[in-house]
PDB file of C-alpha atoms in Angstrom:
ATOM      1  CA  MET A   1      93.126  -0.479 191.319  1.00  0.00           C
ATOM      2  CA  PRO A   2      92.631  -3.830 189.569  1.00  0.00           C
ATOM      3  CA  LYS A   3      95.408  -5.470 187.518  1.00  0.00           C
ATOM      4  CA  ILE A   4      93.587  -5.930 183.987  1.00  0.00           C
ATOM      5  CA  SER A   5      90.103  -4.259 183.118  1.00  0.00           C
ATOM      6  CA  VAL A   6      88.112  -6.390 180.487  1.00  0.00           C
ATOM      7  CA  ILE A   7      85.685  -4.508 178.440  1.00  0.00           C
ATOM      8  CA  ILE A   8      82.959  -6.719 176.808  1.00  0.00           C
ATOM      9  CA  PRO A   9      80.203  -4.742 174.329  1.00  0.00           C
ATOM     10  CA  ILE A  10      76.877  -6.987 174.217  1.00  0.00           C
ATOM     11  CA  TYR A  11      74.851  -6.316 170.872  1.00  0.00           C
ATOM     12  CA  ASN A  12      72.428  -9.404 170.118  1.00  0.00           C
ATOM     13  CA  VAL A  13      74.437 -12.409 171.267  1.00  0.00           C
ATOM     14  CA  ALA A  14      72.544 -14.052 173.445  1.00  0.00           C
ATOM     15  CA  ASN A  15      73.475 -17.455 172.035  1.00  0.00           C
ATOM     16  CA  TYR A  16      76.592 -17.057 173.260  1.00  0.00           C
ATOM     17  CA  ILE A  17      77.191 -14.350 175.793  1.00  0.00           C
ATOM     18  CA  GLU A  18      76.594 -17.396 178.909  1.00  0.00           C
ATOM     19  CA  ARG A  19      79.838 -19.399 177.380  1.00  0.00           C
ATOM     20  CA  CYS A  20      81.698 -15.895 177.441  1.00  0.00           C
ATOM     21  CA  ALA A  21      80.852 -14.683 181.083  1.00  0.00           C
ATOM     22  CA  ARG A  22      81.933 -17.982 182.316  1.00  0.00           C
ATOM     23  CA  SER A  23      85.278 -18.033 180.481  1.00  0.00           C
ATOM     24  CA  LEU A  24      85.626 -14.871 182.003  1.00  0.00           C
ATOM     25  CA  PHE A  25      84.650 -15.190 185.095  1.00  0.00           C
ATOM     26  CA  GLU A  26      86.428 -18.563 185.761  1.00  0.00           C
ATOM     27  CA  GLN A  27      89.728 -16.895 185.221  1.00  0.00           C
ATOM     28  CA  THR A  28      92.804 -18.015 187.564  1.00  0.00           C
ATOM     29  CA  LEU A  29      93.516 -13.951 187.701  1.00  0.00           C
ATOM     30  CA  ASP A  30      91.507 -12.688 191.054  1.00  0.00           C
ATOM     31  CA  ASP A  31      92.630  -9.384 190.932  1.00  0.00           C
ATOM     32  CA  ILE A  32      90.309  -7.966 187.794  1.00  0.00           C
ATOM     33  CA  GLU A  33      87.614  -5.985 186.653  1.00  0.00           C
ATOM     34  CA  PHE A  34      84.732  -6.461 183.494  1.00  0.00           C
ATOM     35  CA  ILE A  35      82.831  -4.289 182.153  1.00  0.00           C
ATOM     36  CA  PHE A  36      79.972  -5.079 179.781  1.00  0.00           C
ATOM     37  CA  VAL A  37      79.106  -2.589 177.845  1.00  0.00           C
ATOM     38  CA  ASP A  38      74.812  -2.958 176.695  1.00  0.00           C
ATOM     39  CA  ASP A  39      75.186  -1.463 173.187  1.00  0.00           C
ATOM     40  CA  ALA A  40      70.775  -1.455 173.323  1.00  0.00           C
ATOM     41  CA  SER A  41      71.069  -4.946 172.846  1.00  0.00           C
ATOM     42  CA  PRO A  42      67.432  -6.072 171.826  1.00  0.00           C
ATOM     43  CA  ASP A  43      67.684  -9.050 172.532  1.00  0.00           C
ATOM     44  CA  ASN A  44      67.599 -10.389 176.343  1.00  0.00           C
ATOM     45  CA  SER A  45      71.732 -11.156 176.264  1.00  0.00           C
ATOM     46  CA  ILE A  46      72.100  -9.019 179.656  1.00  0.00           C
ATOM     47  CA  GLN A  47      69.216 -11.364 181.199  1.00  0.00           C
ATOM     48  CA  ILE A  48      71.442 -14.054 180.772  1.00  0.00           C
ATOM     49  CA  LEU A  49      74.708 -11.735 181.616  1.00  0.00           C
ATOM     50  CA  GLN A  50      72.466 -11.366 185.300  1.00  0.00           C
ATOM     51  CA  GLU A  51      71.627 -14.728 185.450  1.00  0.00           C
ATOM     52  CA  THR A  52      75.032 -16.269 184.568  1.00  0.00           C
ATOM     53  CA  LEU A  53      76.449 -13.885 187.354  1.00  0.00           C
ATOM     54  CA  SER A  54      74.680 -14.990 190.174  1.00  0.00           C
ATOM     55  CA  HIS A  55      76.447 -18.613 189.734  1.00  0.00           C
ATOM     56  CA  TYR A  56      79.790 -16.468 190.499  1.00  0.00           C
ATOM     57  CA  PRO A  57      78.966 -14.323 193.806  1.00  0.00           C
ATOM     58  CA  GLN A  58      82.678 -13.966 194.432  1.00  0.00           C
ATOM     59  CA  ARG A  59      83.030 -11.528 190.453  1.00  0.00           C
ATOM     60  CA  ARG A  60      79.854  -9.299 191.448  1.00  0.00           C
ATOM     61  CA  SER A  61      82.155  -6.928 193.197  1.00  0.00           C
ATOM     62  CA  GLN A  62      83.925  -7.059 189.728  1.00  0.00           C
ATOM     63  CA  VAL A  63      81.089  -6.537 187.042  1.00  0.00           C
ATOM     64  CA  HIS A  64      80.213  -3.190 186.043  1.00  0.00           C
ATOM     65  CA  ILE A  65      77.229  -2.914 183.097  1.00  0.00           C
ATOM     66  CA  ILE A  66      76.245   0.061 181.744  1.00  0.00           C
ATOM     67  CA  HIS A  67      73.675   1.034 179.727  1.00  0.00           C
ATOM     68  CA  HIS A  68      73.510   2.829 175.847  1.00  0.00           C
ATOM     69  CA  SER A  69      70.383   4.222 175.551  1.00  0.00           C
ATOM     70  CA  SER A  70      70.461   3.755 171.746  1.00  0.00           C
ATOM     71  CA  ASN A  71      72.769   1.517 169.434  1.00  0.00           C
ATOM     72  CA  LEU A  72      76.095   3.318 168.567  1.00  0.00           C
ATOM     73  CA  GLY A  73      78.269   0.159 167.639  1.00  0.00           C
ATOM     74  CA  LEU A  74      81.031  -2.071 168.838  1.00  0.00           C
ATOM     75  CA  THR A  75      83.823   1.012 169.012  1.00  0.00           C
ATOM     76  CA  ALA A  76      81.612   3.082 170.901  1.00  0.00           C
ATOM     77  CA  ALA A  77      80.817   0.669 173.465  1.00  0.00           C
ATOM     78  CA  ARG A  78      84.471  -0.070 174.163  1.00  0.00           C
ATOM     79  CA  ASN A  79      85.497   3.671 174.564  1.00  0.00           C
ATOM     80  CA  SER A  80      82.374   3.576 177.204  1.00  0.00           C
ATOM     81  CA  GLY A  81      84.084   0.888 179.068  1.00  0.00           C
ATOM     82  CA  LEU A  82      87.099   2.533 178.757  1.00  0.00           C
ATOM     83  CA  LYS A  83      86.373   5.748 180.050  1.00  0.00           C
ATOM     84  CA  ILE A  84      85.681   3.979 183.060  1.00  0.00           C
ATOM     85  CA  ALA A  85      88.059   1.377 183.245  1.00  0.00           C
ATOM     86  CA  MET A  86      90.807   1.593 186.728  1.00  0.00           C
ATOM     87  CA  GLY A  87      93.020  -1.471 185.664  1.00  0.00           C
ATOM     88  CA  ASP A  88      96.052  -1.186 184.993  1.00  0.00           C
ATOM     89  CA  PHE A  89      95.946  -2.804 182.089  1.00  0.00           C
ATOM     90  CA  ILE A  90      92.953  -2.883 179.038  1.00  0.00           C
ATOM     91  CA  ALA A  91      91.762  -5.437 177.353  1.00  0.00           C
ATOM     92  CA  ASN A  92      88.726  -6.630 175.435  1.00  0.00           C
ATOM     93  CA  CYS A  93      86.806  -9.558 174.611  1.00  0.00           C
ATOM     94  CA  ASP A  94      83.822  -9.773 171.949  1.00  0.00           C
ATOM     95  CA  SER A  95      80.887 -10.917 173.618  1.00  0.00           C
ATOM     96  CA  ASP A  96      80.508 -13.793 171.200  1.00  0.00           C
ATOM     97  CA  ASP A  97      83.948 -15.149 171.768  1.00  0.00           C
ATOM     98  CA  TYR A  98      85.771 -16.738 174.393  1.00  0.00           C
ATOM     99  CA  VAL A  99      88.986 -17.481 176.408  1.00  0.00           C
ATOM    100  CA  ALA A 100      91.193 -19.627 178.418  1.00  0.00           C
ATOM    101  CA  PRO A 101      91.121 -19.851 181.987  1.00  0.00           C
ATOM    102  CA  ASN A 102      94.138 -18.362 182.431  1.00  0.00           C
ATOM    103  CA  MET A 103      94.356 -16.263 179.477  1.00  0.00           C
ATOM    104  CA  TYR A 104      94.717 -12.764 181.372  1.00  0.00           C
ATOM    105  CA  LYS A 105      96.813 -14.409 184.327  1.00  0.00           C
ATOM    106  CA  SER A 106      99.454 -15.577 181.420  1.00  0.00           C
ATOM    107  CA  LEU A 107      99.143 -11.876 179.514  1.00  0.00           C
ATOM    108  CA  TYR A 108      99.542 -10.166 182.998  1.00  0.00           C
ATOM    109  CA  ASP A 109     102.163 -12.088 184.340  1.00  0.00           C
ATOM    110  CA  LYS A 110     104.243 -11.737 180.588  1.00  0.00           C
ATOM    111  CA  ALA A 111     103.777  -7.914 180.878  1.00  0.00           C
ATOM    112  CA  ILE A 112     105.324  -7.732 184.465  1.00  0.00           C
ATOM    113  CA  GLU A 113     107.932 -10.422 183.567  1.00  0.00           C
ATOM    114  CA  LYS A 114     108.835  -7.867 180.598  1.00  0.00           C
ATOM    115  CA  ASN A 115     108.007  -4.649 182.088  1.00  0.00           C
ATOM    116  CA  ALA A 116     106.195  -4.594 178.683  1.00  0.00           C
ATOM    117  CA  GLU A 117     103.237  -2.394 178.071  1.00  0.00           C
ATOM    118  CA  VAL A 118     101.522  -4.618 175.149  1.00  0.00           C
ATOM    119  CA  ALA A 119     101.469  -8.565 175.814  1.00  0.00           C
ATOM    120  CA  TYR A 120      99.666 -10.839 173.783  1.00  0.00           C
ATOM    121  CA  CYS A 121      99.019 -14.049 172.481  1.00  0.00           C
ATOM    122  CA  ASP A 122      98.485 -16.178 169.868  1.00  0.00           C
ATOM    123  CA  PHE A 123      94.557 -18.138 169.353  1.00  0.00           C
ATOM    124  CA  PHE A 124      92.575 -20.146 167.940  1.00  0.00           C
ATOM    125  CA  MET A 125      89.655 -19.795 165.049  1.00  0.00           C
ATOM    126  CA  ALA A 126      86.898 -21.424 166.659  1.00  0.00           C
ATOM    127  CA  TYR A 127      84.488 -23.407 164.165  1.00  0.00           C
ATOM    128  CA  SER A 128      81.368 -25.583 165.552  1.00  0.00           C
ATOM    129  CA  SER A 129      83.541 -28.715 164.946  1.00  0.00           C
ATOM    130  CA  HIS A 130      86.856 -27.719 165.631  1.00  0.00           C
ATOM    131  CA  ASN A 131      89.547 -25.311 167.121  1.00  0.00           C
ATOM    132  CA  GLU A 132      92.244 -23.795 163.801  1.00  0.00           C
ATOM    133  CA  TYR A 133      95.332 -22.628 165.420  1.00  0.00           C
ATOM    134  CA  TYR A 134      96.363 -19.386 164.702  1.00  0.00           C
ATOM    135  CA  LYS A 135      99.903 -18.101 165.303  1.00  0.00           C
ATOM    136  CA  THR A 136     100.234 -14.196 165.373  1.00  0.00           C
ATOM    137  CA  LEU A 137     103.996 -12.775 164.768  1.00  0.00           C
ATOM    138  CA  ASP A 138     106.785 -13.974 167.225  1.00  0.00           C
ATOM    139  CA  GLU A 139     108.103 -11.410 169.531  1.00  0.00           C
ATOM    140  CA  HIS A 140     111.092  -9.269 168.065  1.00  0.00           C
ATOM    141  CA  LYS A 141     113.720  -6.959 169.559  1.00  0.00           C
ATOM    142  CA  ASN A 142     113.315  -4.402 167.165  1.00  0.00           C
ATOM    143  CA  LYS A 143     110.020  -2.678 167.138  1.00  0.00           C
ATOM    144  CA  THR A 144     110.236  -1.144 163.276  1.00  0.00           C
ATOM    145  CA  SER A 145     110.706  -4.296 162.174  1.00  0.00           C
ATOM    146  CA  PHE A 146     107.878  -5.657 164.256  1.00  0.00           C
ATOM    147  CA  LEU A 147     105.545  -3.029 163.183  1.00  0.00           C
ATOM    148  CA  LYS A 148     106.397  -3.449 159.527  1.00  0.00           C
ATOM    149  CA  GLN A 149     105.808  -7.483 159.692  1.00  0.00           C
ATOM    150  CA  TYR A 150     102.358  -6.581 161.764  1.00  0.00           C
ATOM    151  CA  LEU A 151     100.840  -4.236 158.752  1.00  0.00           C
ATOM    152  CA  LEU A 152     101.220  -7.304 156.604  1.00  0.00           C
ATOM    153  CA  GLN A 153      99.524  -9.630 158.928  1.00  0.00           C
ATOM    154  CA  GLY A 154      96.231 -10.395 157.769  1.00  0.00           C
ATOM    155  CA  TRP A 155      94.768 -11.262 161.306  1.00  0.00           C
ATOM    156  CA  SER A 156      95.298  -7.470 163.198  1.00  0.00           C
ATOM    157  CA  VAL A 157      93.484  -7.549 166.179  1.00  0.00           C
ATOM    158  CA  LEU A 158      92.330  -5.817 169.753  1.00  0.00           C
ATOM    159  CA  TRP A 159      91.026  -8.628 171.400  1.00  0.00           C
ATOM    160  CA  ASN A 160      94.930 -11.370 171.774  1.00  0.00           C
ATOM    161  CA  MET A 161      96.071  -8.387 173.894  1.00  0.00           C
ATOM    162  CA  ILE A 162      96.071  -6.408 177.340  1.00  0.00           C
ATOM    163  CA  ILE A 163      97.489  -2.672 176.908  1.00  0.00           C
ATOM    164  CA  LYS A 164      99.035  -0.631 179.669  1.00  0.00           C
ATOM    165  CA  ARG A 165      95.902   1.742 180.426  1.00  0.00           C
ATOM    166  CA  GLU A 166      98.473   4.695 180.564  1.00  0.00           C
ATOM    167  CA  LEU A 167      99.770   4.328 177.077  1.00  0.00           C
ATOM    168  CA  LEU A 168      96.275   4.677 176.041  1.00  0.00           C
ATOM    169  CA  LEU A 169      95.387   7.532 178.354  1.00  0.00           C
ATOM    170  CA  SER A 170      99.275   9.431 177.647  1.00  0.00           C
ATOM    171  CA  HIS A 171      98.315   9.149 173.603  1.00  0.00           C
ATOM    172  CA  ASN A 172      94.400   9.639 173.431  1.00  0.00           C
ATOM    173  CA  LEU A 173      94.203   6.621 171.909  1.00  0.00           C
ATOM    174  CA  HIS A 174      91.091   5.283 171.967  1.00  0.00           C
ATOM    175  CA  SER A 175      88.784   3.241 169.035  1.00  0.00           C
ATOM    176  CA  PRO A 176      87.457   5.098 166.305  1.00  0.00           C
ATOM    177  CA  GLN A 177      83.854   6.365 166.375  1.00  0.00           C
ATOM    178  CA  GLY A 178      81.714   4.863 163.029  1.00  0.00           C
ATOM    179  CA  ILE A 179      84.131   2.346 161.932  1.00  0.00           C
ATOM    180  CA  THR A 180      82.672  -1.163 161.796  1.00  0.00           C
ATOM    181  CA  TYR A 181      85.617  -2.855 159.625  1.00  0.00           C
ATOM    182  CA  CYS A 182      88.924  -2.796 160.280  1.00  0.00           C
ATOM    183  CA  GLU A 183      88.674  -0.934 163.454  1.00  0.00           C
ATOM    184  CA  ASP A 184      90.968  -2.956 165.749  1.00  0.00           C
ATOM    185  CA  PHE A 185      93.537  -2.415 163.069  1.00  0.00           C
ATOM    186  CA  TYR A 186      93.332   1.554 163.890  1.00  0.00           C
ATOM    187  CA  LEU A 187      93.973   1.651 167.326  1.00  0.00           C
ATOM    188  CA  THR A 188      97.160  -1.652 167.360  1.00  0.00           C
ATOM    189  CA  VAL A 189      99.156   0.534 165.048  1.00  0.00           C
ATOM    190  CA  PRO A 190      99.459   3.211 167.295  1.00  0.00           C
ATOM    191  CA  VAL A 191      99.732   1.049 170.504  1.00  0.00           C
ATOM    192  CA  LEU A 192     101.870  -1.064 168.912  1.00  0.00           C
ATOM    193  CA  PHE A 193     104.237   2.321 167.501  1.00  0.00           C
ATOM    194  CA  TYR A 194     104.139   3.945 171.064  1.00  0.00           C
ATOM    195  CA  ALA A 195     105.060   0.991 173.029  1.00  0.00           C
ATOM    196  CA  ASN A 196     108.336   0.723 174.259  1.00  0.00           C
ATOM    197  CA  LYS A 197     108.401  -2.628 175.225  1.00  0.00           C
ATOM    198  CA  ILE A 198     105.826  -5.590 173.897  1.00  0.00           C
ATOM    199  CA  ALA A 199     106.406  -9.038 175.084  1.00  0.00           C
ATOM    200  CA  LYS A 200     103.989 -12.094 173.579  1.00  0.00           C
ATOM    201  CA  VAL A 201     103.150 -15.383 175.621  1.00  0.00           C
ATOM    202  CA  ASN A 202     103.045 -18.190 172.973  1.00  0.00           C
ATOM    203  CA  ASN A 203     100.231 -20.079 173.447  1.00  0.00           C
ATOM    204  CA  ALA A 204      96.752 -19.454 172.001  1.00  0.00           C
ATOM    205  CA  LEU A 205      94.642 -17.896 174.713  1.00  0.00           C
ATOM    206  CA  TYR A 206      91.235 -16.426 173.439  1.00  0.00           C
ATOM    207  CA  TYR A 207      88.845 -18.236 170.719  1.00  0.00           C
ATOM    208  CA  TYR A 208      87.461 -16.425 167.988  1.00  0.00           C
ATOM    209  CA  ASN A 209      84.093 -17.416 167.054  1.00  0.00           C
ATOM    210  CA  ARG A 210      83.911 -18.726 163.698  1.00  0.00           C
ATOM    211  CA  ALA A 211      80.292 -20.191 163.707  1.00  0.00           C
ATOM    212  CA  ASN A 212      78.474 -16.800 164.495  1.00  0.00           C
ATOM    213  CA  SER A 213      76.634 -15.893 161.211  1.00  0.00           C
ATOM    214  CA  SER A 214      75.805 -12.608 162.172  1.00  0.00           C
ATOM    215  CA  SER A 215      79.634 -11.567 162.684  1.00  0.00           C
ATOM    216  CA  ILE A 216      80.409  -8.923 160.697  1.00  0.00           C
ATOM    217  CA  MET A 217      83.351 -11.156 158.475  1.00  0.00           C
ATOM    218  CA  HIS A 218      80.201 -13.211 157.209  1.00  0.00           C
ATOM    219  CA  LYS A 219      78.768  -9.903 155.831  1.00  0.00           C
ATOM    220  CA  LEU A 220      81.283  -7.913 154.366  1.00  0.00           C
ATOM    221  CA  ASN A 221      80.018  -4.812 151.826  1.00  0.00           C
ATOM    222  CA  GLU A 222      81.059  -1.606 150.409  1.00  0.00           C
ATOM    223  CA  LYS A 223      80.592   0.275 153.304  1.00  0.00           C
ATOM    224  CA  ASP A 224      83.543  -1.810 155.048  1.00  0.00           C
ATOM    225  CA  ALA A 225      85.944  -1.713 152.111  1.00  0.00           C
ATOM    226  CA  LEU A 226      85.204   2.299 152.756  1.00  0.00           C
ATOM    227  CA  ASP A 227      86.194   1.530 156.442  1.00  0.00           C
ATOM    228  CA  GLU A 228      89.246  -0.279 155.680  1.00  0.00           C
ATOM    229  CA  ARG A 229      90.451   2.032 153.364  1.00  0.00           C
ATOM    230  CA  ASN A 230      89.741   5.088 155.544  1.00  0.00           C
ATOM    231  CA  THR A 231      91.552   2.976 158.000  1.00  0.00           C
ATOM    232  CA  TYR A 232      94.603   3.153 156.117  1.00  0.00           C
ATOM    233  CA  PHE A 233      94.245   6.795 155.265  1.00  0.00           C
ATOM    234  CA  ASN A 234      94.593   7.743 158.933  1.00  0.00           C
ATOM    235  CA  THR A 235      97.268   5.186 159.277  1.00  0.00           C
ATOM    236  CA  ILE A 236      98.989   6.955 157.237  1.00  0.00           C
ATOM    237  CA  GLU A 237      98.367  10.444 158.311  1.00  0.00           C
ATOM    238  CA  PHE A 238      99.524   9.101 161.518  1.00  0.00           C
ATOM    239  CA  PHE A 239     102.731   7.596 160.357  1.00  0.00           C
ATOM    240  CA  ALA A 240     103.184  11.021 158.689  1.00  0.00           C
ATOM    241  CA  LYS A 241     102.921  13.123 161.715  1.00  0.00           C
ATOM    242  CA  ASN A 242     105.489  11.161 163.426  1.00  0.00           C
ATOM    243  CA  GLY A 243     107.847  11.883 160.543  1.00  0.00           C
ATOM    244  CA  VAL A 244     108.239   7.897 159.719  1.00  0.00           C
ATOM    245  CA  LEU A 245     105.702   7.150 156.875  1.00  0.00           C
ATOM    246  CA  ALA A 246     108.878   6.479 154.616  1.00  0.00           C
ATOM    247  CA  ILE A 247     109.838   3.603 156.684  1.00  0.00           C
ATOM    248  CA  TYR A 248     106.165   1.857 156.306  1.00  0.00           C
ATOM    249  CA  GLN A 249     105.263   3.595 152.812  1.00  0.00           C
ATOM    250  CA  LYS A 250     105.525   0.134 151.132  1.00  0.00           C
ATOM    251  CA  GLU A 251     103.550  -2.024 153.339  1.00  0.00           C
ATOM    252  CA  MET A 252     100.796   0.614 153.651  1.00  0.00           C
ATOM    253  CA  SER A 253     100.707   0.785 149.907  1.00  0.00           C
ATOM    254  CA  TRP A 254     100.387  -2.803 149.614  1.00  0.00           C
ATOM    255  CA  ARG A 255      97.534  -2.664 151.987  1.00  0.00           C
ATOM    256  CA  ILE A 256      95.509  -0.073 149.969  1.00  0.00           C
ATOM    257  CA  LEU A 257      96.465  -1.736 147.142  1.00  0.00           C
ATOM    258  CA  LYS A 258      94.478  -4.997 148.129  1.00  0.00           C
ATOM    259  CA  ASN A 259      91.898  -2.997 149.785  1.00  0.00           C
ATOM    260  CA  LYS A 260      91.696  -1.316 145.872  1.00  0.00           C
ATOM    261  CA  GLN A 261      91.664  -4.585 144.097  1.00  0.00           C
ATOM    262  CA  ASP A 262      88.195  -5.102 142.823  1.00  0.00           C
ATOM    263  CA  LEU A 263      87.738  -2.005 141.413  1.00  0.00           C
ATOM    264  CA  VAL A 264      90.499  -2.651 138.308  1.00  0.00           C
ATOM    265  CA  LEU A 265      87.642  -5.606 137.231  1.00  0.00           C
ATOM    266  CA  ASN A 266      85.133  -2.884 136.642  1.00  0.00           C
ATOM    267  CA  PRO A 267      85.867  -0.908 133.628  1.00  0.00           C
ATOM    268  CA  ARG A 268      83.194   1.946 135.781  1.00  0.00           C
ATOM    269  CA  ASN A 269      86.035   2.118 138.559  1.00  0.00           C
ATOM    270  CA  HIS A 270      88.744   2.660 136.762  1.00  0.00           C
ATOM    271  CA  GLN A 271      89.281   6.455 137.419  1.00  0.00           C
ATOM    272  CA  LYS A 272      88.043   5.984 140.550  1.00  0.00           C
ATOM    273  CA  PHE A 273      91.591   2.876 141.003  1.00  0.00           C
ATOM    274  CA  MET A 274      93.390   5.734 139.811  1.00  0.00           C
ATOM    275  CA  GLU A 275      92.577   8.168 142.111  1.00  0.00           C
ATOM    276  CA  ILE A 276      92.931   6.691 144.883  1.00  0.00           C
ATOM    277  CA  TYR A 277      96.307   7.157 146.740  1.00  0.00           C
ATOM    278  CA  PRO A 278      98.309   6.787 143.081  1.00  0.00           C
ATOM    279  CA  LYS A 279     101.505   6.288 145.532  1.00  0.00           C
ATOM    280  CA  SER A 280     100.409   2.815 146.118  1.00  0.00           C
ATOM    281  CA  HIS A 281     101.241   2.250 142.161  1.00  0.00           C
ATOM    282  CA  GLN A 282     104.442   1.958 142.170  1.00  0.00           C
ATOM    283  CA  TYR A 283     104.900  -1.421 144.438  1.00  0.00           C
ATOM    284  CA  ILE A 284     102.166  -3.495 142.350  1.00  0.00           C
ATOM    285  CA  LEU A 285     105.079  -5.859 141.354  1.00  0.00           C
ATOM    286  CA  SER A 286     106.214  -6.334 144.655  1.00  0.00           C
ATOM    287  CA  CYS A 287     102.681  -6.489 146.552  1.00  0.00           C
ATOM    288  CA  PRO A 288     102.799  -9.808 148.552  1.00  0.00           C
ATOM    289  CA  THR A 289     100.102 -12.561 146.689  1.00  0.00           C
ATOM    290  CA  SER A 290      98.361 -12.955 149.902  1.00  0.00           C
ATOM    291  CA  PHE A 291      97.417  -9.429 148.874  1.00  0.00           C
ATOM    292  CA  CYS A 292      96.879  -9.559 145.447  1.00  0.00           C
ATOM    293  CA  ASN A 293      97.090 -12.388 143.087  1.00  0.00           C
ATOM    294  CA  THR A 294      99.693 -12.342 140.462  1.00  0.00           C
ATOM    295  CA  LYS A 295      96.608 -11.473 137.986  1.00  0.00           C
ATOM    296  CA  ILE A 296      95.273  -9.037 139.888  1.00  0.00           C
ATOM    297  CA  LYS A 297      98.653  -7.023 139.591  1.00  0.00           C
ATOM    298  CA  ILE A 298      98.710  -6.750 136.331  1.00  0.00           C
ATOM    299  CA  PHE A 299      96.094  -5.731 135.639  1.00  0.00           C
ATOM    300  CA  MET A 300      96.747  -2.986 137.618  1.00  0.00           C
ATOM    301  CA  TRP A 301      99.836  -2.358 136.030  1.00  0.00           C
ATOM    302  CA  MET A 302      97.907  -2.282 132.806  1.00  0.00           C
ATOM    303  CA  LEU A 303      95.514   0.130 133.832  1.00  0.00           C
ATOM    304  CA  VAL A 304      98.466   1.938 135.567  1.00  0.00           C
ATOM    305  CA  HIS A 305     101.248   2.365 132.367  1.00  0.00           C
ATOM    306  CA  HIS A 306      98.207   3.478 130.034  1.00  0.00           C
ATOM    307  CA  LEU A 307      97.073  -0.552 128.645  1.00  0.00           C
ATOM    308  CA  ARG A 308      93.773  -0.019 129.662  1.00  0.00           C
ATOM    309  CA  TRP A 309      92.122  -0.483 125.814  1.00  0.00           C
ATOM    310  CA  PRO A 310      94.388  -3.881 125.846  1.00  0.00           C
ATOM    311  CA  LEU A 311      92.955  -4.725 129.560  1.00  0.00           C
ATOM    312  CA  LEU A 312      88.943  -3.783 128.746  1.00  0.00           C
ATOM    313  CA  GLY A 313      89.938  -6.386 126.013  1.00  0.00           C
ATOM    314  CA  ILE A 314      90.785  -8.681 128.547  1.00  0.00           C
ATOM    315  CA  LEU A 315      87.918  -8.165 131.068  1.00  0.00           C
ATOM    316  CA  TYR A 316      85.200  -8.615 128.093  1.00  0.00           C
ATOM    317  CA  LEU A 317      87.131 -11.894 127.324  1.00  0.00           C
ATOM    318  CA  ARG A 318      86.923 -12.555 130.899  1.00  0.00           C
ATOM    319  CA  LYS A 319      83.209 -11.692 131.307  1.00  0.00           C
ATOM    320  CA  THR A 320      82.236 -13.877 128.562  1.00  0.00           C
ATOM    321  CA  ILE A 321      84.159 -17.411 128.955  1.00  0.00           C
ATOM    322  CA  GLY A 322      82.913 -16.565 132.666  1.00  0.00           C
ATOM    323  CA  ARG A 323      86.140 -16.529 134.394  1.00  0.00           C
TER     324      ARG A 323
END
């Protein structure tokens, strides 16, 4: 049994897959397997992968390439990889990103040292000209406090951590089919909730590619907003089933307010705003400005407190003067 299984979905990444694959094959951890999932990629990504692999004969037996007959999406690819993974821990790597040579050994060693079911690290925002260090949450002895902070984190990602495979299997945790935005949050929250011990490597070991113009982060749309909202509803339902929703109600309400804030700017969407999770409205004024700025919070408060007509006047003036 390998120590770690790394799952790498592949779709239309010919410009990036060689760099990603080389960073994986040059890992300092020897006992590791790589599961590449060809999600019916229309380009020559798989050919480039195979050519790259030919330079690492010592890794050949550790590499599995599976193929989808049609494009099913990132989450389906991750789930396909998970089905055949044999590692003690599971890692996910996006094929347009890359990792430091010691990433998986560092995470594995930390998990073993701390007897942790999840180990995570900081990461870099990798631009074409420079890298920016992104510091994730500090390790916290109190898991409830840690999870509350995680719910407020701007970047709730899956690829900077390794997760005990048994944890995923025992709780039937997997990536959500059909969701293409906020899909990491959907999985990481229950993972962190169920994990008995969570440990951190205080170093940036993952390079998240911000130069890829085809990335979903560069083309958010209405479906993405709906995916995000449905993810939050699923998380709220998860907390409710586990009897802890009251503990995380405020943080989840803030997330929903952030998601639906644009609706308050369009009078035709005011009724929709009011209907989406009304429980969140009591937390409008306390919502962090990192989620909703002060002006938006005032607009929300006016709408909720039956001051729609004055709000309509403000919105009209705002539109008239272009602000």
